[in-house]
Amino acid sequence: MKRLLGVLVILVLGISLVGMIGLAEGKVAVVLDVGGRGDLSFNDMGFKGTDQAARDFGYEMVEIQCATAADYLPNLRNVARTGEFDLIICVGFLLGDALGTAAEEFPEQKFAIIDVGWITGPNIMNIVYRENEASALVGALGALAAAEYGYDYVGVVLGIEIPVLYHFEAGYRFGIDWGIKKYTEVKGTTPDVGLLYTYTGTFSDITLGKAASEAMLAQGAVAIYNVAGPLGIGDLEAVTEFHDNAGTTFGPPYFFGVDANQDWMGNGLHALASGMKRVDTGCYNAVKAVAEGTFTAGVTSLGLAEGGVGISKMRDLIEFVDFGIGAGAITLLDVPSIVYNWVRNRLTVPGWIWDAVDELEAGILDGSIVVPTADTGNEMAAVRAEYTLGAP
Amino acid sequence: MSSEVTKSSSRLWRATGRTLTGLNPALESVLAGVVGLLAGALLMWIWGYDPWKAYMAMFRGAYGDSYGLASSAARGAPLILTALTFSICVRAGMFNIGAEGQLYMGAIAAVTIGYFTLPSGLHITAGIIFAMIAGAVWSLVPAILKLTRGVHEVISTIMFNWIARFLAFYMVAFILVDPMRGEKTISIPMNARFPILVRGTDLSYSLFAAVLFAIVIYFILWHTTMGYEVRASGFNPKAARYGGIKSKRTMLTSFILGGLAAGLAGATVVMGNPPTYAVISGLPQLMNVGFDGMAVAMVGRNHPIGIIIAALFFGGLTAGGRVMQFYGSNPVPLEMVRIVMGAIVLAMSIPELFRIFPAIKKQGTELFSLLRRLTSRVSHKEGSA
């Protein structure tokens, strides 16, 4: 019996030793906030990008989730303390404070953080996005569709009032304004299109997203833009129910996705486009920079030009259908109907509108059009004052 | 036939209960702990993780060095207090599920000290007092409802948890919000935070506040007349009343003591936990601290000293569970870690659940008959209408 136990202990030790040798190439950690996996959006994208990069550059990836906010700092310290990790990626601004503390305590450890530009350090790579650029494209599409179909409003349901969401709102406002001007230029009449927007104060309560969307649809919104991660599920539900009640299966009103390409959600019936924010690209680039020895501290801003943000296209749909299958939300059998529904829905918007959106995209890319943004409440107030969009 | 089956099964039930409750409490807890660990190991083994390595990582992370010990104690401190809330009321024969809501109120009240300045010591004291008062006030309403209208405390405290939750949401989003960062309240000023006890960890002097409070509760319950009355009414309410103990007063006392403890727990979380020192929108650092306290109370046998030990064990599970996520080449994902923790905690609370089973049964019957009365009244009304 004792001998058996001895053999067992040796075996276990041997296995763990082999395990240790296997780790020699290096490790990266991805730390998620309490939102955790399964949002089909922000957090899953962070995981996806890091996982891909770890595979491409031969790292072992470790995923660390936090059960409560009290775990943020201990988790970062635990990982940094081991000294085994080449890079720790923090996905989301909620981890900002913890990162600031941990990065000071472990100056040799390299960190990267998504969406936080205000906490910097010699060992921190800050990855921020110009969400305003993608949102401008979505806003222009919404405004043109509203004008085309005679709707009074375009809508947006946002989460908590934080700087990142101000980027979205500012861009959306600019895009709507641009779309109205474009319509006037093409058709010769100025359409009466306004903006409906709500900050729900949550990134988790899906019912609030649904309630806000229902109110907007009742007032005549042509589309609901989801800018609150999982709340999009509720927004899309509201749009779907609106169609069911009206007896229509596609066409306006539409749903606009966010962060990931969410066009495939709801069987592709009502999601016209998504304002993508490629969290995966940011994470991928951070790991790549470490692998190639080009890691630089400081703020890296990713916009349309860097492929960090964008409006969803056909190729993105295919990529993210895979993402949805990977998450277990859909199966391979759903793909043909999703693609069919999506194409049919897209065709309800005339080609010249799509061309106009492309024109805006080209303008932003070559720098001839600059999309405004906002980081503080005051800056946001200034943007709201400039683009009132129907509000008194 | 079926009555025979139920009879024999109830006999088996009683026999198991007797065996379990007949053991030495310490031995019982250790035995239950071993069963829990084995159950957790089995679960991990079934899903293809190496239980031995995972547990090694967990114990190293929880108690392996001063860093681990400090992390465990830091997580345990608020749990000591929320566990006390539950156990004081159990000692008085009631089930106070309201620690969670009282904790939120305590945390919210503690944040308000960010609006004024005081000398350091006074400022911390002010935060503690604010939080404790808020917790006590929040527990007072269910207590008064019970005393005057006979509202069952299980129902009212659960409801009050929800009210507290949404009230806290509102306060965070609109009243106490940090003007520069909308996702959190203003932060507790530097000089009003519990100083960090072990550098580079979460452990602050709030641990002393929690332990001190537990000792005070121990002293009150076992060495004062008031405590004697509380325990006597819990042990046998009729005999206590016959002996001249005012049951209403003991109920009120135990609710208030519980509220003070939960409020203080809220203060230890916001004033003692780096790095944010504020309540974050959605309350992610407060969520479940009150409910976890109930499990801690069970494991700690509803005794203040047992609770201190159980809270350190619980904190160790959390701190060690974090390490299980990235240790070795086949780490255990958080979801699995939490399942294993659940198995351990469940196993460890079984002995105490058996002990207070008669009380639970009584509460259950009361609730059931209450619900039946309500539904019959509703159906009666419908019938007449």
XYZ file of N, CA and C in Angstrom, chain B residues 99-221:
369
model
N -28.670 40.080 5.655
C -27.313 40.617 5.741
C -26.900 41.292 4.441
N -27.316 40.711 3.320
C -26.908 41.241 2.019
C -27.353 42.704 1.849
N -28.621 42.951 2.098
C -29.134 44.313 1.931
C -28.547 45.274 2.951
N -28.395 44.805 4.178
C -27.824 45.667 5.216
C -26.373 46.013 4.898
N -25.690 45.044 4.280
C -24.323 45.288 3.834
C -24.267 46.385 2.768
N -25.194 46.335 1.806
C -25.212 47.373 0.768
C -25.411 48.740 1.404
N -26.377 48.799 2.331
C -26.671 50.083 2.955
C -25.461 50.587 3.730
N -24.784 49.670 4.422
C -23.584 50.056 5.168
C -22.522 50.623 4.237
N -22.325 49.957 3.108
C -21.309 50.405 2.157
C -21.655 51.783 1.604
N -22.929 51.966 1.258
C -23.367 53.250 0.709
C -23.158 54.358 1.746
N -23.528 54.056 2.993
C -23.373 55.065 4.043
C -21.903 55.394 4.262
N -21.035 54.386 4.184
C -19.608 54.624 4.401
C -19.051 55.550 3.326
N -19.554 55.409 2.091
C -19.041 56.233 0.992
C -19.296 57.723 1.246
N -20.396 58.032 1.932
C -20.749 59.445 2.115
C -19.688 60.219 2.895
N -18.819 59.531 3.641
C -17.785 60.278 4.372
C -16.781 60.909 3.410
N -16.849 60.528 2.130
C -15.973 61.150 1.150
C -16.302 62.615 0.905
N -17.454 63.065 1.399
C -17.875 64.445 1.122
C -17.358 65.451 2.143
N -16.729 64.983 3.217
C -16.181 65.945 4.174
C -14.826 65.456 4.663
N -14.098 66.330 5.302
C -12.773 65.947 5.789
C -12.733 66.042 7.308
N -11.982 65.135 7.904
C -11.800 65.070 9.351
C -10.384 64.552 9.574
N -9.857 64.688 10.788
C -8.582 64.028 11.076
C -8.715 62.521 10.866
N -7.615 61.871 10.471
C -7.673 60.486 9.990
C -8.474 59.530 10.877
N -8.093 59.440 12.150
C -8.747 58.477 13.036
C -10.234 58.728 13.141
N -10.575 60.007 13.311
C -11.985 60.385 13.430
C -12.757 60.039 12.171
N -12.091 60.251 11.027
C -12.742 60.016 9.743
C -13.096 58.538 9.573
N -12.142 57.676 9.926
C -12.412 56.232 9.841
C -13.553 55.871 10.780
N -13.494 56.419 12.015
C -14.550 56.133 12.982
C -15.905 56.584 12.444
N -15.916 57.767 11.819
C -17.173 58.272 11.275
C -17.731 57.293 10.237
N -16.844 56.791 9.369
C -17.289 55.843 8.343
C -17.876 54.596 8.969
N -17.176 54.079 10.004
C -17.646 52.862 10.663
C -19.016 53.104 11.288
N -19.145 54.247 11.981
C -20.405 54.527 12.681
C -21.551 54.704 11.681
N -21.293 55.476 10.624
C -22.320 55.674 9.591
C -22.810 54.320 9.070
N -21.834 53.475 8.717
C -22.178 52.193 8.104
C -22.973 51.332 9.072
N -22.523 51.295 10.343
C -23.210 50.438 11.307
C -24.635 50.926 11.551
N -24.782 52.253 11.624
C -26.131 52.789 11.837
C -27.022 52.446 10.633
N -26.472 52.621 9.427
C -27.274 52.335 8.235
C -27.709 50.875 8.211
N -26.781 49.978 8.541
C -27.124 48.553 8.575
C -28.210 48.272 9.595
N -28.064 48.881 10.770
C -29.037 48.639 11.841
C -30.407 49.185 11.463
N -30.422 50.383 10.881
C -31.707 50.978 10.487
C -32.400 50.099 9.453
N -31.597 49.596 8.513
C -32.183 48.758 7.464
C -32.747 47.467 8.048
N -32.122 46.944 9.110
C -32.622 45.699 9.704
C -33.805 45.978 10.624
N -33.936 47.240 11.024
C -34.988 47.595 11.974
C -36.386 47.428 11.357
N -36.484 47.746 10.064
C -37.814 47.729 9.450
C -38.403 46.315 9.453
N -37.667 45.300 8.964
C -38.229 43.948 9.063
C -38.500 43.552 10.507
N -37.621 43.994 11.425
C -37.825 43.642 12.831
C -39.136 44.226 13.340
N -39.368 45.503 13.026
C -40.595 46.140 13.508
C -41.820 45.521 12.842
N -41.686 45.207 11.543
C -42.794 44.549 10.852
C -43.143 43.233 11.526
N -42.103 42.527 11.964
C -42.341 41.244 12.621
C -43.002 41.455 13.988
N -42.494 42.434 14.731
C -42.986 42.633 16.094
C -44.416 43.153 16.107
N -44.715 44.084 15.186
C -46.030 44.717 15.262
C -47.070 44.010 14.396
N -46.662 43.534 13.229
C -47.649 42.964 12.321
C -47.462 41.467 12.101
N -46.433 40.884 12.716
C -46.208 39.451 12.555
C -45.732 39.045 11.176
N -45.115 39.988 10.427
C -44.604 39.657 9.097
C -43.400 38.726 9.248
N -43.435 37.637 8.522
C -42.353 36.660 8.667
C -41.021 37.240 8.220
N -39.973 37.080 9.070
C -38.709 37.769 8.785
C -38.010 37.221 7.542
N -38.266 35.963 7.190
C -37.618 35.432 5.984
C -38.119 36.212 4.765
N -39.427 36.399 4.707
C -39.999 37.112 3.562
C -39.550 38.575 3.558
N -39.689 39.229 4.708
C -39.403 40.668 4.709
C -37.927 40.950 4.453
N -37.023 40.139 5.023
C -35.600 40.439 4.791
C -35.213 40.173 3.346
N -35.789 39.146 2.753
C -35.483 38.896 1.333
C -35.956 40.075 0.489
N -37.173 40.538 0.777
C -37.688 41.693 0.030
C -36.800 42.910 0.242
N -36.388 43.097 1.492
C -35.559 44.265 1.775
C -34.192 44.179 1.120
N -33.717 42.957 0.874
C -32.476 42.828 0.108
C -32.642 43.421 -1.283
N -33.801 43.146 -1.891
C -34.017 43.660 -3.248
C -34.152 45.175 -3.238
N -34.899 45.671 -2.241
C -35.049 47.126 -2.168
C -33.680 47.766 -1.980
N -32.879 47.191 -1.102
C -31.543 47.733 -0.842
C -30.704 47.711 -2.101
N -30.839 46.628 -2.844
C -30.042 46.489 -4.055
C -30.350 47.612 -5.046
N -31.644 47.829 -5.285
C -31.971 48.841 -6.287
C -31.775 50.255 -5.749
N -31.982 50.422 -4.443
C -31.684 51.718 -3.841
C -30.191 52.020 -3.989
N -29.364 50.998 -3.754
C -27.916 51.177 -3.892
C -27.559 51.492 -5.345
N -28.173 50.782 -6.290
C -27.940 51.070 -7.713
C -28.210 52.545 -7.990
N -29.360 52.993 -7.479
C -29.758 54.374 -7.732
C -28.759 55.351 -7.116
N -28.401 55.097 -5.854
C -27.460 55.984 -5.163
C -26.128 56.050 -5.914
N -25.652 54.888 -6.393
C -24.368 54.855 -7.100
C -24.462 55.627 -8.406
N -25.569 55.452 -9.119
C -25.663 56.039 -10.452
C -25.979 57.530 -10.421
N -26.738 57.983 -9.413
C -27.233 59.358 -9.495
C -26.826 60.268 -8.343
N -26.650 59.729 -7.136
C -26.412 60.608 -5.992
C -24.929 60.686 -5.637
N -24.314 59.524 -5.451
C -22.932 59.507 -4.963
C -21.927 59.367 -6.102
N -22.401 59.556 -7.328
C -21.565 59.243 -8.494
C -20.338 60.150 -8.569
N -19.225 59.532 -8.981
C -17.991 60.280 -9.205
C -18.159 61.102 -10.488
N -18.064 62.432 -10.394
C -18.335 63.239 -11.598
C -17.365 62.938 -12.744
N -16.173 62.444 -12.426
C -15.210 62.159 -13.486
C -15.370 60.751 -14.061
N -15.896 59.831 -13.231
C -16.006 58.446 -13.702
C -17.365 57.894 -13.316
N -18.237 57.809 -14.325
C -19.628 57.459 -14.074
C -19.875 56.060 -13.584
N -18.852 55.185 -13.622
C -19.122 53.794 -13.256
C -18.965 53.541 -11.775
N -18.607 54.570 -11.001
C -18.413 54.325 -9.569
C -18.800 55.549 -8.756
N -18.882 55.368 -7.439
C -19.140 56.488 -6.557
C -17.820 57.218 -6.320
N -17.902 58.340 -5.604
C -16.672 58.993 -5.183
C -15.896 58.008 -4.311
N -14.570 58.168 -4.278
C -13.753 57.243 -3.499
C -13.599 57.746 -2.072
N -13.379 56.813 -1.160
C -13.087 57.157 0.226
C -11.736 57.886 0.240
N -11.651 59.068 0.886
C -10.367 59.780 0.865
C -9.252 58.965 1.529
N -8.037 59.268 1.105
C -6.866 58.504 1.523
C -6.804 58.287 3.034
N -7.061 59.360 3.805
C -6.841 59.228 5.251
C -8.005 58.562 5.973
N -9.064 58.223 5.246
C -10.196 57.560 5.883
C -10.256 56.085 5.509
N -9.187 55.584 4.866
C -9.168 54.167 4.517
C -8.509 53.379 5.640
N -8.932 52.134 5.808
C -8.212 51.270 6.744
C -6.786 51.087 6.209
N -5.769 51.347 7.027
C -4.403 51.180 6.513
C -4.139 49.716 6.150
N -3.293 49.533 5.138
C -2.950 48.174 4.713
C -2.048 47.537 5.774
N -2.369 46.298 6.117
C -1.640 45.606 7.180
C -0.391 44.915 6.643
N -0.542 44.228 5.505
C 0.608 43.558 4.887
C 0.805 44.192 3.516
N 1.932 44.812 3.309
C 2.189 45.511 2.049
C 2.075 44.572 0.856
N 1.471 45.081 -0.211
C 1.351 44.273 -1.425
C 0.227 43.248 -1.368
N -0.632 43.352 -0.360
C -1.803 42.477 -0.323
C -3.045 43.332 -0.061
N -4.196 42.653 -0.003
C -5.461 43.348 0.252
C -5.734 43.514 1.735
N -4.905 42.901 2.574
C -5.259 42.825 3.991
C -5.054 44.171 4.680
N -6.140 44.668 5.268
C -6.048 45.945 5.961
C -6.443 45.743 7.427
N -6.359 46.820 8.176
C -6.709 46.750 9.589
C -8.187 46.442 9.803
N -8.975 46.418 8.741
C -10.398 46.095 8.899
C -10.572 44.705 9.505
N -9.559 43.839 9.329
C -9.639 42.500 9.929
C -9.803 42.613 11.445
N -9.072 43.554 12.044
C -9.164 43.713 13.501
C -10.565 44.161 13.909
N -11.134 45.055 13.105
C -12.490 45.513 13.401
C -13.450 44.329 13.408
N -13.286 43.452 12.408
C -14.197 42.306 12.296
C -14.014 41.341 13.463
N -12.744 41.020 13.768
C -12.475 40.064 14.845
C -12.934 40.642 16.180
N -12.649 41.908 16.375
C -13.057 42.563 17.615
C -14.575 42.505 17.780
N -15.262 42.781 16.702
C -16.726 42.755 16.764
C -17.220 41.352 17.113
N -16.581 40.332 16.524
C -16.984 38.952 16.806
C -16.789 38.637 18.285
N -15.669 39.105 18.843
C -15.397 38.829 20.261
C -16.419 39.545 21.138
N -16.751 40.783 20.752
C -17.761 41.513 21.508
C -19.088 40.759 21.487
N -19.452 40.255 20.309
C -20.707 39.504 20.202
C -20.652 38.249 21.066
N -19.496 37.592 21.042
C -19.333 36.408 21.882
C -19.576 36.786 23.338
N -18.951 37.880 23.755
C -19.086 38.319 25.145
C -20.550 38.631 25.465
N -21.200 39.353 24.560
C -22.605 39.712 24.805
C -23.473 38.462 24.918
N -23.297 37.526 23.996
C -24.190 36.371 23.955
C -23.979 35.428 25.129
